[in-house]
XYZ file of C-alpha atoms in Angstrom:
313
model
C -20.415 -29.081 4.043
C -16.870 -29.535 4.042
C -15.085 -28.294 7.728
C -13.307 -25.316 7.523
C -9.900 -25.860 7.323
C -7.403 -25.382 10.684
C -3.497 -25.544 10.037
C -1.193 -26.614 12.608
C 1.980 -24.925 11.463
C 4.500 -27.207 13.704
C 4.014 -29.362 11.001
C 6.090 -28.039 8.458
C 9.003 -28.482 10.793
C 8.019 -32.219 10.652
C 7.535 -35.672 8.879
C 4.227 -34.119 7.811
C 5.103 -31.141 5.625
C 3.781 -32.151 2.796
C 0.581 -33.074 4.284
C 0.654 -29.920 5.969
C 1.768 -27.744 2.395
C -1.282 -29.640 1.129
C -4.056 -28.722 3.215
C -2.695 -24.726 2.730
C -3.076 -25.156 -1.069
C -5.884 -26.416 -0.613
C -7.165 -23.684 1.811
C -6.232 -21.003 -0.663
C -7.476 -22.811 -3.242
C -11.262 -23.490 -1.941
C -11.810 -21.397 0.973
C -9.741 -17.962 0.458
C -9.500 -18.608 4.374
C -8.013 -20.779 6.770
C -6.951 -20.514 10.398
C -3.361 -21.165 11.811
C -2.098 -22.857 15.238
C 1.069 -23.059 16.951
C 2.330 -19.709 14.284
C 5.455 -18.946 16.207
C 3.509 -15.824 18.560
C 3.573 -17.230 22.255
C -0.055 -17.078 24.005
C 0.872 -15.544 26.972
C 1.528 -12.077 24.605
C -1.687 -13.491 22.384
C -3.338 -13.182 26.231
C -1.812 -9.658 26.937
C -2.920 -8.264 23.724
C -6.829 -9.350 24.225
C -6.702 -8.029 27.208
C -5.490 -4.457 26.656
C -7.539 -4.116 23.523
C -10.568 -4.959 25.874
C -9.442 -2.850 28.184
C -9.187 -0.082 25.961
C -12.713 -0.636 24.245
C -14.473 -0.551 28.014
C -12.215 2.428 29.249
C -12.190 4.774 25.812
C -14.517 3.478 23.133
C -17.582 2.202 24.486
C -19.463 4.799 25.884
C -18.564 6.745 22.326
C -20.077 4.107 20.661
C -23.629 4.422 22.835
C -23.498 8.130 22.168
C -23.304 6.866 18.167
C -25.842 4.355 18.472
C -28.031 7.258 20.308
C -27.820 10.050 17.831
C -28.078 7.275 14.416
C -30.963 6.254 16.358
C -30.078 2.309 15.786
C -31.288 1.270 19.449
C -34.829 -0.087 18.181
C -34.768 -0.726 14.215
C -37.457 -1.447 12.576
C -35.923 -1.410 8.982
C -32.812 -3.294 7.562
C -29.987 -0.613 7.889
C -27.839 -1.039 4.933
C -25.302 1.849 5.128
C -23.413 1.434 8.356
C -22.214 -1.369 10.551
C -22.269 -2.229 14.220
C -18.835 -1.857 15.286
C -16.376 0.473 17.286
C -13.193 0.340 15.515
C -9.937 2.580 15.355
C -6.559 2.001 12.976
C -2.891 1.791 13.577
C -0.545 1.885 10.620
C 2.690 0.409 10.752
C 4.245 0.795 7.257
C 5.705 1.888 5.899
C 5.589 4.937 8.774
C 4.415 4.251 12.137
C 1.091 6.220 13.131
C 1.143 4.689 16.720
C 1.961 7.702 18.707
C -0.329 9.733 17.095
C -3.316 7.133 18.358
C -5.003 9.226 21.678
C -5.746 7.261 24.835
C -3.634 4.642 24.338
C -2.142 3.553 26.817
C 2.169 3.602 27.471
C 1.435 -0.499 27.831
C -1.039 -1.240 24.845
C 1.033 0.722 22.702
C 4.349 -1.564 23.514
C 2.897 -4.541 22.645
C 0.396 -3.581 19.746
C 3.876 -2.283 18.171
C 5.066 -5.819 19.106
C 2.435 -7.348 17.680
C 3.311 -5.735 14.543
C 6.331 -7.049 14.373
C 5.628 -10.681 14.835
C 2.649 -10.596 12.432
C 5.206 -9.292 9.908
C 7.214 -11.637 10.027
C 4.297 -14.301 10.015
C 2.874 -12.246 6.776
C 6.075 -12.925 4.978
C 6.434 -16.586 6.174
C 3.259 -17.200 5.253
C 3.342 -15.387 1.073
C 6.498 -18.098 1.056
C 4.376 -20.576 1.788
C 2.075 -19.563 -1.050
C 4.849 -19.467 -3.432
C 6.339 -22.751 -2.600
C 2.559 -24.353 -3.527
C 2.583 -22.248 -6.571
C 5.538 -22.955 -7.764
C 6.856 -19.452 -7.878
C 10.537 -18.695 -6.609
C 10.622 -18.084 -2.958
C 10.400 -14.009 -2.030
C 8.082 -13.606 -5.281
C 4.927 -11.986 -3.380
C 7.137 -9.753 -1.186
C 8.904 -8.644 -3.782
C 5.489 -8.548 -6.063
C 3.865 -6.405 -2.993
C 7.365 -3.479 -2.576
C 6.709 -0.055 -3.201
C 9.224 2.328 -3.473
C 8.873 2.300 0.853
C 8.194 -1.616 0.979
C 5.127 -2.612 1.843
C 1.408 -1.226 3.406
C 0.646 -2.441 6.968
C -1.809 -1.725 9.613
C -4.359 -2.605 11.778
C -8.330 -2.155 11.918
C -9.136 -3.156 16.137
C -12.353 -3.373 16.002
C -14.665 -4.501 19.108
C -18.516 -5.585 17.657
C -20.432 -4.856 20.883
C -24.086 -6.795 21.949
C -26.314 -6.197 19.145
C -30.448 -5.852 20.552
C -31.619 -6.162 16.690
C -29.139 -8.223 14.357
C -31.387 -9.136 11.944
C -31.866 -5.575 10.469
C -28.172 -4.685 10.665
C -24.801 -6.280 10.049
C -22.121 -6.075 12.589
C -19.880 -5.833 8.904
C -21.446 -6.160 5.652
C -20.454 -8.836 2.940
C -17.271 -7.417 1.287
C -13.973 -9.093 0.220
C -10.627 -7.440 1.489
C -8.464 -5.210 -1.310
C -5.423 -6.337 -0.339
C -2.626 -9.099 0.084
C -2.843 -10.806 2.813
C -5.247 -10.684 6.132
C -4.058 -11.917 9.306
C -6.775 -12.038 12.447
C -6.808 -12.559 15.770
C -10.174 -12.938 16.924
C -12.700 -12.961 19.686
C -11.897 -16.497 21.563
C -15.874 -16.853 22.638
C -17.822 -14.900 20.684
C -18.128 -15.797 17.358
C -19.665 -13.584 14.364
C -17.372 -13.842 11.225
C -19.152 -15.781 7.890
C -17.263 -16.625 5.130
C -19.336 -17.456 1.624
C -18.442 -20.428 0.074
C -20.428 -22.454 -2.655
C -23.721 -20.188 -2.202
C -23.987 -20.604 1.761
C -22.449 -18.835 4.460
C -20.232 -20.860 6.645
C -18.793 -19.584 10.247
C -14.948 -19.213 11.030
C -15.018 -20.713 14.361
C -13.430 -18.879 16.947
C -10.193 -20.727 18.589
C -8.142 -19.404 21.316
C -4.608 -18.160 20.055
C -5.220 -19.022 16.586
C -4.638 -16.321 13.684
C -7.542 -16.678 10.986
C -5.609 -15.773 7.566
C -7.724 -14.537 4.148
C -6.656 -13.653 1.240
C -7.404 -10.050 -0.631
C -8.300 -9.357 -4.138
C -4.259 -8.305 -5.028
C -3.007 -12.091 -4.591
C -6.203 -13.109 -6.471
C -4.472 -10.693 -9.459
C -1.192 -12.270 -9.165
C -2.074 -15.810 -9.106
C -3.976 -15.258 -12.366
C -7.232 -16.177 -10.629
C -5.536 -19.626 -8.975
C -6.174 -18.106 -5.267
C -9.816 -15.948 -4.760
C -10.605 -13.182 -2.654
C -13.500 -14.781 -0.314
C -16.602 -12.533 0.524
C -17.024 -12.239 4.143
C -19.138 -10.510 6.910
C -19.614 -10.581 10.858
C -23.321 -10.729 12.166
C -23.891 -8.901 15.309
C -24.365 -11.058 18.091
C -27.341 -10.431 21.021
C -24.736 -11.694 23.742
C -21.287 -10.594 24.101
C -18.675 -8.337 22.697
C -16.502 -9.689 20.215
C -13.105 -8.627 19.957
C -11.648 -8.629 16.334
C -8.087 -6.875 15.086
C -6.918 -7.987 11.442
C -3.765 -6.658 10.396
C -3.430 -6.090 6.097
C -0.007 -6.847 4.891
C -0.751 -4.716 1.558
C 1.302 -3.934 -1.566
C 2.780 -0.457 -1.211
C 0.648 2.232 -2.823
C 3.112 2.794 -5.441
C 3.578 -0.777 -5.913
C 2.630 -2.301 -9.791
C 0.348 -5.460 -9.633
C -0.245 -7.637 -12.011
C -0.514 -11.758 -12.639
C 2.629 -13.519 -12.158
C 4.353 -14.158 -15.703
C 5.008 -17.515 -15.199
C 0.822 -18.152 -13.832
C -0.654 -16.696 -17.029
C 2.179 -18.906 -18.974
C 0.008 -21.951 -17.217
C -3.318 -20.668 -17.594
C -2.444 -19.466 -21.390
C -4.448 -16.368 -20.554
C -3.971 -13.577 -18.965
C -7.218 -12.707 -16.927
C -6.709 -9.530 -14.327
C -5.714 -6.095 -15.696
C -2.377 -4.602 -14.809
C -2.504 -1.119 -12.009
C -1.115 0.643 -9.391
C -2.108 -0.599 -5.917
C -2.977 3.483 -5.027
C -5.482 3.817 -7.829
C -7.434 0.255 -6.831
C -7.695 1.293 -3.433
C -9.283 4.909 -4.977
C -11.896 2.740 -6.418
C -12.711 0.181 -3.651
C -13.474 3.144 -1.216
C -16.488 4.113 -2.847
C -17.465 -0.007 -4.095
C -16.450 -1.865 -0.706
C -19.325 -3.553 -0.608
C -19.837 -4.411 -4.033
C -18.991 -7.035 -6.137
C -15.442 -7.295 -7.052
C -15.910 -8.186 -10.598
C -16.952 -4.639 -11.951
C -13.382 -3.148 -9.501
C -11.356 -5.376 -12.093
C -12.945 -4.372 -14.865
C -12.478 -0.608 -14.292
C -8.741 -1.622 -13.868
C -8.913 -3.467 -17.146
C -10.529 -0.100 -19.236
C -8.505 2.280 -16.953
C -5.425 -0.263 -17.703
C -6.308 -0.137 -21.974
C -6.457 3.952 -21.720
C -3.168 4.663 -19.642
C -0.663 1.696 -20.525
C 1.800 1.363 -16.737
C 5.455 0.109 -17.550
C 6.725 -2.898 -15.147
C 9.701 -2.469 -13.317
């Protein structure tokens, strides 16, 4: 089994760009996932924002979550549980309107620097679709551009904490899904591990490594590369021993925003192979199919796309 792929982003400043350019292509090419070091956001603020989110889970979430695990009855299960998942999670939206002072028991501190966050995974977002473009050969600002709504773009952020687990085996900590959107950026649990990617028929583990940012890629950038770059199924098992800390931010097309396969990838492929939509009316459907196969989602684009025709800016 090949290793799964870690990017040390110093080197594009370097004599090893190319090298480095490669191993992304290849990442997005085999994987749907790779991880990123030395991404431009110090540690020290990587440290701070670990901290307060694990503050916040012992102080605010946790004992909610007993009380849920008490009245679902999921403390001693003796049959698979295939409708919910073991996690405490809450969401912060960032475009294109802030919902961060709306969020309750946050505190003056965590909400500074989760906004900061924000910011600097932004920016990291739209260094990274660049990237993509540059190995695809598509002019630089293609996917940003590909991904603006009449507001810009969708972000936010599921913080999720995936506490001890006494029965794993009859319940995920997150079932097998692939993400809707663009493009996933996580920072993740240092220690405690969880997240499976499936590649090739077996599930493979994204290793946790301090400060890193584990990047995926959603099922929009697998429409607009024609199919060249997959969304990746994925899943966390629930782990007996310790609490893993996981907050993915989804730099997402606006919900306006018209997606479809890049002109100039269908020219290469000679077919065109996704169906043309608005982002809003994809995410309507994946609600209800999250944890389904994606195949059937862009099929119901494709017959929704044949009945109402949508112009392109």
């Amino acid at each position: 089994m090949a290793t799964f792929p870690v990017i040390n982003l110093e080197k594009l400043n370097g004599e090893e760009r190319a090298a480095a350019m490669e191993q992304i292509k290849d990442a997005c090419e085999n994987w749907g996932f790779f991880e990123v070091l030395n991404h431009g956001i110090p540690r020290d603020f990587l440290d701070a924002v670990e901290r307060l989110t694990k503050e916040h889970y012992k102080k605010c979430m946790e004992q909610r979550f007993k009380e849920l695990v008490a009245s679902k009855a999921l403390e001693g299960l003796e049959a698979e549980v295939t409708d919910m998942d073991w996690e405490s999670t809450f969401f912060l939206r960032h475009l294109p309107e802030s919902n961060m002072a709306e969020i309750p028991d946050l505190t003056d501190e965590y909400r500074k620097v989760m906004k900061e966050f924000a910011v600097k995974l932004e920016k990291l977002a739209e260094e990274l679709l660049d990237l993509l473009c540059e190995n695809l050969g598509l002019e630089k600002g293609y996917l940003k551009k590909a991904f603006y709504g009449a507001k810009g773009p969708t972000f936010g952020t599921k913080v999720s904490n995936y506490p001890p687990c006494p029965t794993p085996d009859k319940i995920k900590g997150l079932r097998a899904h692939t993400d809707a959107g663009g493009i996933i950026l996580l920072f993740q649990d240092p220690v405690v591990g969880g997240l499976q990617l499936l590649k090739d028929g077996e599930w493979v583990d994204v290793p946790p490594l301090r400060h890193s940012i584990v990047i995926n890629l959603g099922d929009q950038l697998e429409v607009i590369t024609n199919g060249k770059y997959k969304s990746v199924e994925h899943r966390v098992i629930a782990q007996t021993n310790g609490a893993r800390m996981s907050i993915a931010s989804f730099y997402n097309p606006g919900s306006d925003a018209v997606i479809y396969p890049a002109p100039q990838l269908v020219e290469e492929e000679r077919k065109e192979i996704y169906p043309k939509f608005v982002f809003e009316d994809y995410m309507k459907l994946y609600a209800g199919l999250k944890f389904q196969a994606k195949g059937p989602r862009f099929e119901a684009m494709k017959a929704m796309e044949t009945t109402t025709p949508i112009a392109t800016a």
